[in-house]
PDB file of C-alpha atoms in Angstrom:
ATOM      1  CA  UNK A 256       4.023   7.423  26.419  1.00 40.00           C
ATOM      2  CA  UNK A 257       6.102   6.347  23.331  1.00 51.00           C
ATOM      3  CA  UNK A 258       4.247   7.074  19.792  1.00 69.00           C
ATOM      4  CA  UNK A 259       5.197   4.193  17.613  1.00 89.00           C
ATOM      5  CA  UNK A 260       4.889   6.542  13.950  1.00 94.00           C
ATOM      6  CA  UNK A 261       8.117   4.861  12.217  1.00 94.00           C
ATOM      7  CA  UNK A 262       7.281   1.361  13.719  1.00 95.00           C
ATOM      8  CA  UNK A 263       3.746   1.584  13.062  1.00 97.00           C
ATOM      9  CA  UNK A 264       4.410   2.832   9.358  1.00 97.00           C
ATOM     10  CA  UNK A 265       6.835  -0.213   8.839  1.00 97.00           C
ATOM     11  CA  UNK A 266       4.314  -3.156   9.930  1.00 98.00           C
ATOM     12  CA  UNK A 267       1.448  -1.411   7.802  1.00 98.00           C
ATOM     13  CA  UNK A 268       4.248  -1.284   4.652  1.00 98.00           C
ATOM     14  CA  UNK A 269       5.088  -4.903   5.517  1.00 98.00           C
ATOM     15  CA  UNK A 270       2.077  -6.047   6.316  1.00 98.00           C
ATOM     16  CA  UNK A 271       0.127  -4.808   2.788  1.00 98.00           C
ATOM     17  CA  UNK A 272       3.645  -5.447   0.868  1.00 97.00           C
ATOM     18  CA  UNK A 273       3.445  -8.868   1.843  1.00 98.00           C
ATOM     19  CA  UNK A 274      -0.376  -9.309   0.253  1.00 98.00           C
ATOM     20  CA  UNK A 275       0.819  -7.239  -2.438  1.00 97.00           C
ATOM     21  CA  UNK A 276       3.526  -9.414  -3.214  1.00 95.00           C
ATOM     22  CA  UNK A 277       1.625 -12.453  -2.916  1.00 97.00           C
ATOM     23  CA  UNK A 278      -1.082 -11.406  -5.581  1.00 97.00           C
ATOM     24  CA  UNK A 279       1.088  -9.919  -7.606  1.00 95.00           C
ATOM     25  CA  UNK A 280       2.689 -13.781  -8.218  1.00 96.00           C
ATOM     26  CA  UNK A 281      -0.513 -14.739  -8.601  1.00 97.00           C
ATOM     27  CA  UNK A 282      -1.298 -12.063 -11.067  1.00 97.00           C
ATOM     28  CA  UNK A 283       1.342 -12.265 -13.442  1.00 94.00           C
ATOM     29  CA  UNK A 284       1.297 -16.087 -12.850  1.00 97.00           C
ATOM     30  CA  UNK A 285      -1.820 -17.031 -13.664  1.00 97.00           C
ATOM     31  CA  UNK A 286      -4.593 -13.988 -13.972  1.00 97.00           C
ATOM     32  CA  UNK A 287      -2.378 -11.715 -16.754  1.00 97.00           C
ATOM     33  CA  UNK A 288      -2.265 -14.621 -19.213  1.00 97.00           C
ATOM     34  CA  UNK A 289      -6.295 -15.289 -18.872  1.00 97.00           C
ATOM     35  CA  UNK A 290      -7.103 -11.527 -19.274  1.00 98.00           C
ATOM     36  CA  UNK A 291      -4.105  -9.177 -20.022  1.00 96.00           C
ATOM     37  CA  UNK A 292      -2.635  -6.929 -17.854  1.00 94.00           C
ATOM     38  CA  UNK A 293      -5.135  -4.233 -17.514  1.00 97.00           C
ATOM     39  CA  UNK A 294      -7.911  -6.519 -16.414  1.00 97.00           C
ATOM     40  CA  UNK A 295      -5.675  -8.309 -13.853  1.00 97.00           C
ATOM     41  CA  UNK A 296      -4.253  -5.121 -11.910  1.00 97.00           C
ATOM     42  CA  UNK A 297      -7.999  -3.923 -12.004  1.00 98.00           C
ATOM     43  CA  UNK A 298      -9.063  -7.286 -10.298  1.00 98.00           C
ATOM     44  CA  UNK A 299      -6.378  -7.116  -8.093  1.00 98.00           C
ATOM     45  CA  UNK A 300      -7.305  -3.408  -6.906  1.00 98.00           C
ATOM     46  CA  UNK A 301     -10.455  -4.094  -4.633  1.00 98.00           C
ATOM     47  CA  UNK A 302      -8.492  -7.306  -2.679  1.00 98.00           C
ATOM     48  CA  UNK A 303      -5.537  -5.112  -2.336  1.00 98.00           C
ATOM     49  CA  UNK A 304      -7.725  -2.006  -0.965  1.00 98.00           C
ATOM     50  CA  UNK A 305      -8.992  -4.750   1.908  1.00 98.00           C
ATOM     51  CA  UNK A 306      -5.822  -5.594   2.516  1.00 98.00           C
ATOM     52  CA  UNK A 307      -4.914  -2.037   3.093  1.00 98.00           C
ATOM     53  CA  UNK A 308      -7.882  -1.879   5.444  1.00 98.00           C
ATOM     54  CA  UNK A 309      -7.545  -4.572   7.698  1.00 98.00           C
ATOM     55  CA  UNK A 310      -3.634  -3.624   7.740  1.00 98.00           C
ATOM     56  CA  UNK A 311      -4.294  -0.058   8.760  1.00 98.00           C
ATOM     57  CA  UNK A 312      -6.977  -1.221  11.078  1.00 97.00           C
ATOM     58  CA  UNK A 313      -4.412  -3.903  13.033  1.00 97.00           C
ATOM     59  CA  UNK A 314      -1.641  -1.056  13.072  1.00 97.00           C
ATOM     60  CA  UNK A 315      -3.899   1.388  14.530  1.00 96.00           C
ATOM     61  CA  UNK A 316      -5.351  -0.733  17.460  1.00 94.00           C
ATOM     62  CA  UNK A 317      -2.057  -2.047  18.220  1.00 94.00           C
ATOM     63  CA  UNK A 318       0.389   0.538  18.428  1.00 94.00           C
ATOM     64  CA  UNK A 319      -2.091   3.796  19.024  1.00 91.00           C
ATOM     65  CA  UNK A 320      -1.032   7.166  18.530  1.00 91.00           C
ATOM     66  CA  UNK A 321      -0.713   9.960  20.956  1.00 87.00           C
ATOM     67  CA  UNK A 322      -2.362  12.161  18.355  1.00 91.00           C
ATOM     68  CA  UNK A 323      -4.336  11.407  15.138  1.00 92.00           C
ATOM     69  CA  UNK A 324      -2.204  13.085  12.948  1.00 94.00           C
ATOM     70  CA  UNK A 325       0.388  10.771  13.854  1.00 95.00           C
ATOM     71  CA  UNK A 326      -1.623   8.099  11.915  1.00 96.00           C
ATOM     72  CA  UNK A 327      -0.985  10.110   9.090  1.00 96.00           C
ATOM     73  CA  UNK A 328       3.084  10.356   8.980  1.00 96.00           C
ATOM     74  CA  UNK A 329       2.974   6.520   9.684  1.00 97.00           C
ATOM     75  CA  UNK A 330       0.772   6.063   6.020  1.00 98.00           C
ATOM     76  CA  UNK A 331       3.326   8.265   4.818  1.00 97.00           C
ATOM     77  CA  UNK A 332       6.310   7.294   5.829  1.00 97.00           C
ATOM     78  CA  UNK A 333       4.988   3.001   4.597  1.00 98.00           C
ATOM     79  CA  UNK A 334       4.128   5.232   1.545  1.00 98.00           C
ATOM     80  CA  UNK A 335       8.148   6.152   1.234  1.00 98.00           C
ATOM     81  CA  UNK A 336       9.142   2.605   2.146  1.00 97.00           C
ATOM     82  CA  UNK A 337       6.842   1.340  -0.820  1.00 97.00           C
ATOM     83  CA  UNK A 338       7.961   3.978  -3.203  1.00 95.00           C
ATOM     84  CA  UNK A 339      11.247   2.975  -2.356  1.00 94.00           C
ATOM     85  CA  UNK A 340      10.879  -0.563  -2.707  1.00 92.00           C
ATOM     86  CA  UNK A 341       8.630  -0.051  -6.043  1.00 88.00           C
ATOM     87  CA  UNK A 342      10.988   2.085  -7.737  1.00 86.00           C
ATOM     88  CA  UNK A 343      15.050  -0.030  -6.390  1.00 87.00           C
ATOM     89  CA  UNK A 344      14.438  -3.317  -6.297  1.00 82.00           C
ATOM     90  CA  UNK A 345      10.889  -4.642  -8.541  1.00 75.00           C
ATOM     91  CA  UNK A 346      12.227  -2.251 -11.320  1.00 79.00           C
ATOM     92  CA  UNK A 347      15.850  -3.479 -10.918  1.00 82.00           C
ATOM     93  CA  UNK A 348      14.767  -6.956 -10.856  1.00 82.00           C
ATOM     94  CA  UNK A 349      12.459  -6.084 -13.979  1.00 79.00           C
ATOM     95  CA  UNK A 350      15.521  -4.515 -15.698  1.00 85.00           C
ATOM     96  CA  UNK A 351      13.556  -1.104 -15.937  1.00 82.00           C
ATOM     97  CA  UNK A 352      14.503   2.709 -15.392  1.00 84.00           C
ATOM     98  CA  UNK A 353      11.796   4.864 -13.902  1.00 83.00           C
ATOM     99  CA  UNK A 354      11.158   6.356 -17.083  1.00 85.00           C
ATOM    100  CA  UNK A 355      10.347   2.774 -18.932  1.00 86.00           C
ATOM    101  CA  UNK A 356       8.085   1.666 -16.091  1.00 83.00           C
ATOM    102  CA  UNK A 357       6.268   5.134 -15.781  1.00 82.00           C
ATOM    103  CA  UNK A 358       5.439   4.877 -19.681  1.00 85.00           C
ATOM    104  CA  UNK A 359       4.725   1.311 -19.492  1.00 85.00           C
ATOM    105  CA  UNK A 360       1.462   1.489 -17.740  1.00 88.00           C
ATOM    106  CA  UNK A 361      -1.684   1.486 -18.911  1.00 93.00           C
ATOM    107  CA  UNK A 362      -3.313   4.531 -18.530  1.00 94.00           C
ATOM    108  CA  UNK A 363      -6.696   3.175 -16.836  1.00 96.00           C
ATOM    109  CA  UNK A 364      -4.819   0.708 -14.420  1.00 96.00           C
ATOM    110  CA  UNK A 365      -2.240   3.315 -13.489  1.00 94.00           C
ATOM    111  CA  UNK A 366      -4.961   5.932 -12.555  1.00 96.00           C
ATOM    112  CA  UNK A 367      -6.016   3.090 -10.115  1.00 97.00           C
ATOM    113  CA  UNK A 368      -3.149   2.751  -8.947  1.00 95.00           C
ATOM    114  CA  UNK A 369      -1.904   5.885  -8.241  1.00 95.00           C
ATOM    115  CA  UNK A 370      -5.263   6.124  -6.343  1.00 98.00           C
ATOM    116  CA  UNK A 371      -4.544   3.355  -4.809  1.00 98.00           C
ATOM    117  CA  UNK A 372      -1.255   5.160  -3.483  1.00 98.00           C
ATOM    118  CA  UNK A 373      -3.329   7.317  -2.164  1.00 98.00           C
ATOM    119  CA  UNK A 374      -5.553   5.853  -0.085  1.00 98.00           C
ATOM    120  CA  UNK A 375      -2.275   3.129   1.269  1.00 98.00           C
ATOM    121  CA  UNK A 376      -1.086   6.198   2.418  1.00 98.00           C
ATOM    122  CA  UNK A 377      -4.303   8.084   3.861  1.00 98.00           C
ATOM    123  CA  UNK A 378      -5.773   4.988   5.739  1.00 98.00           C
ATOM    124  CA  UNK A 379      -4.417   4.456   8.851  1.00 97.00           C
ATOM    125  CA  UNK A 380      -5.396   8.116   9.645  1.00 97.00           C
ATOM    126  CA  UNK A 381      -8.817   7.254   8.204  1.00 97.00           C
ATOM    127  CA  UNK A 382      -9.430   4.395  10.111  1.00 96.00           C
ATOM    128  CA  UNK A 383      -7.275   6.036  13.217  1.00 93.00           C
ATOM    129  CA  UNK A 384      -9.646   8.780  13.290  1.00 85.00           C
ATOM    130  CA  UNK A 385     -12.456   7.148  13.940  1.00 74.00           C
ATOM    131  CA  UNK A 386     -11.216   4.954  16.992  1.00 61.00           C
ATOM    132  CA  UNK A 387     -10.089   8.359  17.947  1.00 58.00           C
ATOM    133  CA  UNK A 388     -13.949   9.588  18.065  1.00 51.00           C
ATOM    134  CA  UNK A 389     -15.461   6.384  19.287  1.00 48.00           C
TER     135      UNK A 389
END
């Protein structure tokens, strides 16, 4: 049997990229004005960790893995493809080096996010694992 790691990695980084992407119009449309930016990329943090769940959930039940670990490399490698994304074409379309964008954020909401990061790239092992044991 075929173990779909690169393909499953790719829908999850679409999939969440695609919500992401959405509220993040929505954010700096509407929610940063109201509130500032720390409060909106705080109150954007708990829909974006459901999207991340119900992404890695749908990619795990659809393409399964031949072993857990496998669940794993596929949050890593959408981790890459977001990483890449993040730091070619928002910051180029921003008009931003690394540097700038890395000293541009606010301490509180980047700690969130980089947690955030973290758990994008952890969940579909997460919520692999337990299908797995069931």
């Amino acid at each position: 049997m075929y173990d779909f790691i690169v393909i499953r990695g790719a829908v999850y980084f679409s999939l969440v990229f695609a919500v992401g992407f959405i509220l993040g119009v929505i954010r700096v449309t509407w929610i940063v004005p109201q509130f500032g930016e720390r409060a909106a990329e705080l109150m954007e943090a708990p829909l974006m960790l459901a999207a991340i769940y119900v992404a890695a959930r749908f990619v795990t039940r659809r393409f399964r893995a031949l072993r857990v670990m496998d669940y794993l490399y596929s949050g890593l490698i959408a981790l890459l493809l977001l990483l890449t994304v993040e730091f070619s074409v928002v910051l180029g379309l921003r008009g931003l080096s690394i540097r700038e964008y890395l000293e541009a954020r606010d301490p509180v909401a980047g700690a969130v996010y980089v947690m955030m990061l973290i758990i994008f790239a952890v969940m579909p092992w997460l919520v692999g694992n337990r299908h797995t044991a069931a």
